[in-house]
CSV table of C-alpha atoms and ligand atoms in Angstrom, one decimal:
chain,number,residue,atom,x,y,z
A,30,UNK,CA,76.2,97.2,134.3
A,31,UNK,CA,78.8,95.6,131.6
A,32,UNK,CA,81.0,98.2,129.8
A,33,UNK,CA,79.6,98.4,126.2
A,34,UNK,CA,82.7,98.2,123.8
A,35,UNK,CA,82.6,99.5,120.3
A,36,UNK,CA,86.5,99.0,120.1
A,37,UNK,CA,87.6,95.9,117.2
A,38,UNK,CA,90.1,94.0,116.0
A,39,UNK,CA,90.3,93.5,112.2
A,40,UNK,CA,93.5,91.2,110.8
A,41,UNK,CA,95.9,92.9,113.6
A,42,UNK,CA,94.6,95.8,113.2
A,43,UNK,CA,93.4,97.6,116.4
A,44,UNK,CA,90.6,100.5,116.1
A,45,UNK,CA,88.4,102.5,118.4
A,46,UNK,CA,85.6,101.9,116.6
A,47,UNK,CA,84.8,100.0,113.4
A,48,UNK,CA,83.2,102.8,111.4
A,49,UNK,CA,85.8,104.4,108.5
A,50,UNK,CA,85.6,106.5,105.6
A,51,UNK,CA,85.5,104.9,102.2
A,52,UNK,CA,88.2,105.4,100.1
A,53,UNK,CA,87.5,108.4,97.8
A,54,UNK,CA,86.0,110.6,100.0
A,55,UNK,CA,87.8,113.5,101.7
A,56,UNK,CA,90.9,111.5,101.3
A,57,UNK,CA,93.7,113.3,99.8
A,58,UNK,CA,94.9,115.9,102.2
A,59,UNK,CA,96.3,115.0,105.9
A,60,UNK,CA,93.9,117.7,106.9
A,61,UNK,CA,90.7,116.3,105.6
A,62,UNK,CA,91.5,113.2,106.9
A,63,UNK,CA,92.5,114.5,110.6
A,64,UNK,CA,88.9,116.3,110.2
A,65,UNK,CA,87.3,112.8,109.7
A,66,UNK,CA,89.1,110.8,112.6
A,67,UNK,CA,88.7,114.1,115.2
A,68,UNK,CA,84.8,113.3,113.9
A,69,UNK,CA,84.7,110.3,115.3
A,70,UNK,CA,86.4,107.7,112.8
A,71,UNK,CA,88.1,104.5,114.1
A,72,UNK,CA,90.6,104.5,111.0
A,73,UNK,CA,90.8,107.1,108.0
A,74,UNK,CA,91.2,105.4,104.6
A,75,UNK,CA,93.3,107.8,101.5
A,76,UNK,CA,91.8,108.1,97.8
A,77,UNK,CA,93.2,105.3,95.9
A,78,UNK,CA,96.8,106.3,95.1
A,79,UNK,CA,99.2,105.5,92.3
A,80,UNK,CA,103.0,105.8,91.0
A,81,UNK,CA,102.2,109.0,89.5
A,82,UNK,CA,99.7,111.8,89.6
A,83,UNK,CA,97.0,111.6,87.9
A,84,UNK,CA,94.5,114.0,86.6
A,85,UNK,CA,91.7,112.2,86.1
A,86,UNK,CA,88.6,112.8,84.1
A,87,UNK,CA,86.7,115.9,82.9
A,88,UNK,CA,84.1,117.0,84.5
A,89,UNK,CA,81.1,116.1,85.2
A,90,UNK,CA,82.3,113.8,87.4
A,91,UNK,CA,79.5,113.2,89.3
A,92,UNK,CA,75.7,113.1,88.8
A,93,UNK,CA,73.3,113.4,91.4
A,94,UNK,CA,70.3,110.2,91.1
A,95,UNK,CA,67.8,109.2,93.3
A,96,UNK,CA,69.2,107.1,96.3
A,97,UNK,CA,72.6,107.9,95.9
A,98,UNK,CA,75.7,109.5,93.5
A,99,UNK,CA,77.1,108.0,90.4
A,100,UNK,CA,80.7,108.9,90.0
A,101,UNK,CA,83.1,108.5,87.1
A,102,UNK,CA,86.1,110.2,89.3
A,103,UNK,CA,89.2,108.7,87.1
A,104,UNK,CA,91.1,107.8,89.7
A,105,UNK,CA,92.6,111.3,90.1
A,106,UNK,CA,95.6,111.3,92.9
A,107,UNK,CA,98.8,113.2,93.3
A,108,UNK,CA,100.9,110.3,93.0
A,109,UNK,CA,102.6,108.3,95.7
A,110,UNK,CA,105.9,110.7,96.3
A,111,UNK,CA,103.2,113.6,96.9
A,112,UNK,CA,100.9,111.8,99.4
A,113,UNK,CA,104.0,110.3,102.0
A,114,UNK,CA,104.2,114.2,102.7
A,115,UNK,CA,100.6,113.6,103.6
A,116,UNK,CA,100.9,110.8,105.5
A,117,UNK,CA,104.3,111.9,107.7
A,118,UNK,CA,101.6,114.4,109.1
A,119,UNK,CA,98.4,112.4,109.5
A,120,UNK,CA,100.8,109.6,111.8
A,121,UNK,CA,102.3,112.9,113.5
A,122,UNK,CA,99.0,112.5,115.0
A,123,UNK,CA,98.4,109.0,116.0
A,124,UNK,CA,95.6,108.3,113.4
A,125,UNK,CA,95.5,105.0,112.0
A,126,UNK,CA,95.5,105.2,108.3
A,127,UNK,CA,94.8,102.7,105.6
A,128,UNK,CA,96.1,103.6,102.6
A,129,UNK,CA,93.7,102.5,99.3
A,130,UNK,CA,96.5,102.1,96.1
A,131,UNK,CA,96.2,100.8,92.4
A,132,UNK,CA,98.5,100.2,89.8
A,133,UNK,CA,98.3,100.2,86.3
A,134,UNK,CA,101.0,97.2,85.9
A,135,UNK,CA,101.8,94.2,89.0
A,136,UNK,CA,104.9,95.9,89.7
A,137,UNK,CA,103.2,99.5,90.1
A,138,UNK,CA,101.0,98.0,92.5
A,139,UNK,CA,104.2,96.3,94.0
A,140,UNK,CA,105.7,99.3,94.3
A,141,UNK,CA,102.8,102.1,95.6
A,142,UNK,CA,102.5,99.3,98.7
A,143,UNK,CA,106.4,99.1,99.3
A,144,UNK,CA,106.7,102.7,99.5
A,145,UNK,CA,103.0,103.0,101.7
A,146,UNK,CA,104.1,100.5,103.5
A,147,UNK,CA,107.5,101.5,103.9
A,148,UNK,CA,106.2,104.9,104.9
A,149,UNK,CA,104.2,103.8,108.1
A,150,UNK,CA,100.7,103.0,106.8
A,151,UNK,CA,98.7,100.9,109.2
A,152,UNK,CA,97.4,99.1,106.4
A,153,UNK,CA,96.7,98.6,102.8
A,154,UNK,CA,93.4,98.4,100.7
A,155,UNK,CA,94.3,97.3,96.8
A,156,UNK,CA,92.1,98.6,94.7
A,157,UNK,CA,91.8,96.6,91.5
A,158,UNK,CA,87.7,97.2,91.5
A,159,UNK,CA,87.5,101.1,90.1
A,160,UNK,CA,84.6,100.9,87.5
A,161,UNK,CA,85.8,104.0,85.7
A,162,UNK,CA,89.4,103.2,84.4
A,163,UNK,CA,90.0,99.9,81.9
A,164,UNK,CA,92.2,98.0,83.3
A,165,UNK,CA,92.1,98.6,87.4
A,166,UNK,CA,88.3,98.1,87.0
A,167,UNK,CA,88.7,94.5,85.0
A,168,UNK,CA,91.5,93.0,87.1
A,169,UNK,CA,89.0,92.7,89.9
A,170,UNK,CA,86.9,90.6,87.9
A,171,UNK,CA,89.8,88.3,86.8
A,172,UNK,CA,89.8,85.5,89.7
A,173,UNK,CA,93.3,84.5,88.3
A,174,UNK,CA,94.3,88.6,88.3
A,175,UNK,CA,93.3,89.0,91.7
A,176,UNK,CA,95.3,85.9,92.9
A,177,UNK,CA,98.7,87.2,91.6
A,178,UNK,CA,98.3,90.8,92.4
A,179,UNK,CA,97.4,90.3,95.9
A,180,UNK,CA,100.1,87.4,96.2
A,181,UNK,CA,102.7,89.8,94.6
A,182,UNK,CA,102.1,92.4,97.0
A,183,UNK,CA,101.4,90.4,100.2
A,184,UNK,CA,105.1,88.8,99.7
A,185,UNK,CA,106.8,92.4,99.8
A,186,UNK,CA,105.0,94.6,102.7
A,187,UNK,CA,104.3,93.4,106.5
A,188,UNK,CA,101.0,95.2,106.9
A,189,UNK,CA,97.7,94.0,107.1
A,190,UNK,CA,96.5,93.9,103.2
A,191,UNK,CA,92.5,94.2,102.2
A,192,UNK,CA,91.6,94.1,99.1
A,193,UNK,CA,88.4,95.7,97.7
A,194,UNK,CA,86.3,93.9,95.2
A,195,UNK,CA,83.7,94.8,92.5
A,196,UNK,CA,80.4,94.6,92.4
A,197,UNK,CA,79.8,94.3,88.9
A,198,UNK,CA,81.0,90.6,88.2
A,199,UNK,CA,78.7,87.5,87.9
A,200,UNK,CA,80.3,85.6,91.3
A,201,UNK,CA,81.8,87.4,93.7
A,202,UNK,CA,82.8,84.7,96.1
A,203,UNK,CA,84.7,83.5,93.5
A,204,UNK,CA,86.8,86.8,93.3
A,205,UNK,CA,86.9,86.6,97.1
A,206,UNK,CA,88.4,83.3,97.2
A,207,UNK,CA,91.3,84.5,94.7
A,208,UNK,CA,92.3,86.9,97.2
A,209,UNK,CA,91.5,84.8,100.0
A,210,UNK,CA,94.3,82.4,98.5
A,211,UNK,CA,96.5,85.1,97.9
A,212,UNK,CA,97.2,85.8,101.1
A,213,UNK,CA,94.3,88.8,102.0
A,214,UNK,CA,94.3,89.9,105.4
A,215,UNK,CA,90.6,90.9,104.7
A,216,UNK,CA,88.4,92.3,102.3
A,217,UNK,CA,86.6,95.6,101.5
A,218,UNK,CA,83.2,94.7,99.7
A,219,UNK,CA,81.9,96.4,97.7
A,220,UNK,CA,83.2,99.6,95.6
A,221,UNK,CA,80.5,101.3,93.2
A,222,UNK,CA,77.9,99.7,90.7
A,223,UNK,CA,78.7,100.3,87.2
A,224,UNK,CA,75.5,102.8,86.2
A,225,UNK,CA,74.6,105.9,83.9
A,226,UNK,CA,72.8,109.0,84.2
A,227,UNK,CA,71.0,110.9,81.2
A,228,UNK,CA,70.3,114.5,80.8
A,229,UNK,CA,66.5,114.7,78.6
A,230,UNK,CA,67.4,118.4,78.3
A,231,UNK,CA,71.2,117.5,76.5
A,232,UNK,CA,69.9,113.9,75.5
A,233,UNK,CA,73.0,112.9,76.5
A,234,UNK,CA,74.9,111.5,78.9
A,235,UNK,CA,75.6,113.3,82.3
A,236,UNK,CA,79.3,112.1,82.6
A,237,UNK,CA,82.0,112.9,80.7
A,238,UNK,CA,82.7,109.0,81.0
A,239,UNK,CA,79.2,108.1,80.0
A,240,UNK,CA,79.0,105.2,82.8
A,241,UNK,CA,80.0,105.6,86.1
A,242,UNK,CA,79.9,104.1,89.9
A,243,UNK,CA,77.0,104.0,91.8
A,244,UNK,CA,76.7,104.6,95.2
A,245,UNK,CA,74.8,105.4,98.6
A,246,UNK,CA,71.5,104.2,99.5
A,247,UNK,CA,70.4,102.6,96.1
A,248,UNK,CA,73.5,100.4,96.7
A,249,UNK,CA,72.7,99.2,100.0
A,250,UNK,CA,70.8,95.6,98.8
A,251,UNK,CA,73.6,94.8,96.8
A,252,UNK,CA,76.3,95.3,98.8
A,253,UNK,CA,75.1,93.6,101.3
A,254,UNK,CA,74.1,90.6,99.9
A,255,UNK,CA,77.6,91.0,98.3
A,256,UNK,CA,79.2,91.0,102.1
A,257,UNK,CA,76.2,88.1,102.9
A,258,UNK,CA,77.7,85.7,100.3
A,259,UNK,CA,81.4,86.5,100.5
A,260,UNK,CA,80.7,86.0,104.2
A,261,UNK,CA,80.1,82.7,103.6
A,262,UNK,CA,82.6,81.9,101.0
A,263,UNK,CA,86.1,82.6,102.9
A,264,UNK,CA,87.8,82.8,106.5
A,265,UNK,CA,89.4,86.4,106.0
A,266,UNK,CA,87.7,89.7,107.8
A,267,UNK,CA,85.5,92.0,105.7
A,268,UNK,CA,84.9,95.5,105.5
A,269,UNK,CA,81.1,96.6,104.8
A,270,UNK,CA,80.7,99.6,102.2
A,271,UNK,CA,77.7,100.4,100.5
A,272,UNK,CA,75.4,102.9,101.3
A,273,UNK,CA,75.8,102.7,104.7
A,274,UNK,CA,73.9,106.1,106.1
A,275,UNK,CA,72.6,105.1,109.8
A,276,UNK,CA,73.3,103.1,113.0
A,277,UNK,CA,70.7,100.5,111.3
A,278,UNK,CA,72.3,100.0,108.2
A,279,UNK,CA,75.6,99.5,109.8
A,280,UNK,CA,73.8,96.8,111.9
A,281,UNK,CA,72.7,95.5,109.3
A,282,UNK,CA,75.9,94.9,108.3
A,283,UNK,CA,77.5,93.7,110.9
A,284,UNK,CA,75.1,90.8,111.0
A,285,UNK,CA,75.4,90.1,107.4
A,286,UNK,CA,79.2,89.2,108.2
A,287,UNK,CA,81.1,92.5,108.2
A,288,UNK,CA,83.5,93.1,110.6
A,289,UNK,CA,84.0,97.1,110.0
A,290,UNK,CA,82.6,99.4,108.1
A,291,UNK,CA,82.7,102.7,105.8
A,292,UNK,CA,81.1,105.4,105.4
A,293,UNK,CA,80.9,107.2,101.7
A,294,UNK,CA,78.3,108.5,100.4
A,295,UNK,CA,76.7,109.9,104.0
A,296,UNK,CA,79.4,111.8,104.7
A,297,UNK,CA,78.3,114.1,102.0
A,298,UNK,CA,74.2,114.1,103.2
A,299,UNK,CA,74.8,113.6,106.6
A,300,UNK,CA,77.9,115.7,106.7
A,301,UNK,CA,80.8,114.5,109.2
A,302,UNK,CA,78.7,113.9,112.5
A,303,UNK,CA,78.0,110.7,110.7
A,304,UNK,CA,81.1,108.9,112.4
A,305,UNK,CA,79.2,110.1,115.7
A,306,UNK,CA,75.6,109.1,114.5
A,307,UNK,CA,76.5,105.6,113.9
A,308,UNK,CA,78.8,104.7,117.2
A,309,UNK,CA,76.4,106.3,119.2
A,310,UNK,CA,73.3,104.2,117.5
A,311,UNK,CA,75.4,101.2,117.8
A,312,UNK,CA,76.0,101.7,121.4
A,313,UNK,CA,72.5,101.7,122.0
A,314,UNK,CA,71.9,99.2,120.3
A,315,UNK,CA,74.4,96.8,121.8
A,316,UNK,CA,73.2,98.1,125.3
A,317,UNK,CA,69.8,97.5,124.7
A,318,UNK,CA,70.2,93.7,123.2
A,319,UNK,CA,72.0,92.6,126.2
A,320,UNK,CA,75.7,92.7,123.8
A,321,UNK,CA,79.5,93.9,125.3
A,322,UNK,CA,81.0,93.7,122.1
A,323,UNK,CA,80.6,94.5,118.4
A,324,UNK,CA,82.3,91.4,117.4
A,325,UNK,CA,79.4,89.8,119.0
A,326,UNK,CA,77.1,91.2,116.1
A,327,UNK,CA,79.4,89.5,113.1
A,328,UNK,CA,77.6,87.1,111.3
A,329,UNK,CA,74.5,86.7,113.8
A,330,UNK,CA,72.2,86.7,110.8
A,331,UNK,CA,73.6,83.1,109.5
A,332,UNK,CA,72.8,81.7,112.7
A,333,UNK,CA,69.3,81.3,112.1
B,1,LIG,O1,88.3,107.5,90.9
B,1,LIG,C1,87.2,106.9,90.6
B,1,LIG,O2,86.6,107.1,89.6
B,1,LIG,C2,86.7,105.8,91.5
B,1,LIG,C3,87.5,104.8,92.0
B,1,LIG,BR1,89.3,104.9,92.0
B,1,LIG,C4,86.9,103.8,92.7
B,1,LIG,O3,87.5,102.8,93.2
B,1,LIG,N1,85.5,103.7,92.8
B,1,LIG,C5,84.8,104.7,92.2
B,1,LIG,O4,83.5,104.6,92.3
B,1,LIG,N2,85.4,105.8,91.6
């Protein structure tokens, strides 16, 4: 019988697997992020991380809703100097790492990726789609925004760069294009959906930052008609996130267009066994549909 291969290759990147943490979750400490590739994970992505540390906002941070989590996080990080400590120990080990970064100016962002990149990142994910901070949160809705930030930083590292894009704007192949032109070696779709959550008891809202990012299973449609469109729109690699929880839903995405995946808001249901859930699922799966390969899955849906 053919060898069933869940191993990809995304913009240079090689992985054992396509199925990654999303950015955010269990990804400030070299630790936590040795935990989730010794689970089972192909790559290990970091929090977003930024010139300088960062506290964030008050808590509550996070409100528990039917079919998912709503967030309003603030990007809170350690700062850039902090987290190469990190990383020295996580490539110690041999895991491949992308590194998610922001910046609050071009020339922030400019520099977080020199200095990630610098440091021996495998690859980059700019962030310019958090929907809880003005400013990172509206760049990714700027087509124009998007262009120059992704150019800026695409002309001064030599790793693969992704870019992850928002949800909450009216076109998104159009913000995939902008990136796509300048010079994306893929893109992450989608980061969280701008939402709220009410207390009746407090008749207020939950979050300190009134709205907040939705994600998990009450995501899922959306992002993946998100990766469905953008699929269609551009040449470049994507990455599937949203409220991917099973081997089906990362099927799912795979034939919607993505190429990789990751895994958020499970992590915190399912608990870590998740990474071994899904590659195990999608083995099966590719076994018993007469596939080798997962690349084989990418797109199938559009053939119809
Ligand atoms: O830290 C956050 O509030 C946050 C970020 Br950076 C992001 O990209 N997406 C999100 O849902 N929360």
């Amino acid at each position: 019988m053919a060898e069933i291969r869940l191993a990809i290759e995304i913009a240079g990147l090689n992985l054992r697997n396509p199925v990654m943490n999303a950015a955010g979750i269990l990804g400030l400490t070299a630790d936590l992020l040795r935990r989730v590739y010794e689970e089972g994970a192909g790559a290990v992505v970091t929090k977003s991380i930024g010139l300088k540390p960062r506290m964030g906002h008050p808590n509550p941070t996070v409100a528990i809703v039917e079919g998912g989590l709503i967030n309003a996080m603030g990007l809170p990080n350690p700062g850039v100097e902090y987290f190469l400590g990190e990383l020295e120990k996580l490539k110690a080990g041999g895991i491949p790492v992308v590194a998610s970064f922001f910046g609050e100016t071009l020339d922030e962002f400019v520099e977080v990726a020199s200095r990630l990149s610098e440091a021996g990142v495998d690859a980059l994910e700019l962030n310019c789609s958090c929907p809880n901070v003005e400013g990172v949160g509206i760049l990714g809705s700027d087509p124009g925004a998007v262009k120059r930030v992704t150019e800026a930083v695409k002309g001064c590292v030599d790793k693969p760069l992704f870019v992850k894009l928002s949800p909450n704007v009216s076109d998104i192949t159009e913000i995939a294009r902008a990136a796509e032109r300048g010079g994306a070696d893929g893109l992450t779709a989608v980061n969280t959906l701008r939402a709220i959550a009410l207390s009746i008891e407090a008749r207020r809202p939950i979050l300190s930052n009134v709205t907040g990012g939705l994600s998990g299973p009450a995501l899922k449609p959306v992002a993946l008609r998100c990766v469905w469109e953008i699929y269609e729109a551009v040449e470049i690699p994507i990455i599937g996130c949203g409220g991917i929880t099973t081997w089906r839903d990362a099927v799912e995405y795979l034939l919607a267009g993505a190429s990789a995946l990751q895994v958020g808001t499970a992590i915190m249901t399912r608990g870590l066994r998740v990474f071994r859930e899904i590659n195990m699922g999608l083995r099966n799966y590719l076994e018993e549909n007469g596939f080798r390969e997962v690349s084989e899955l990418v797109g199938l849906a559009h053939e119809s």
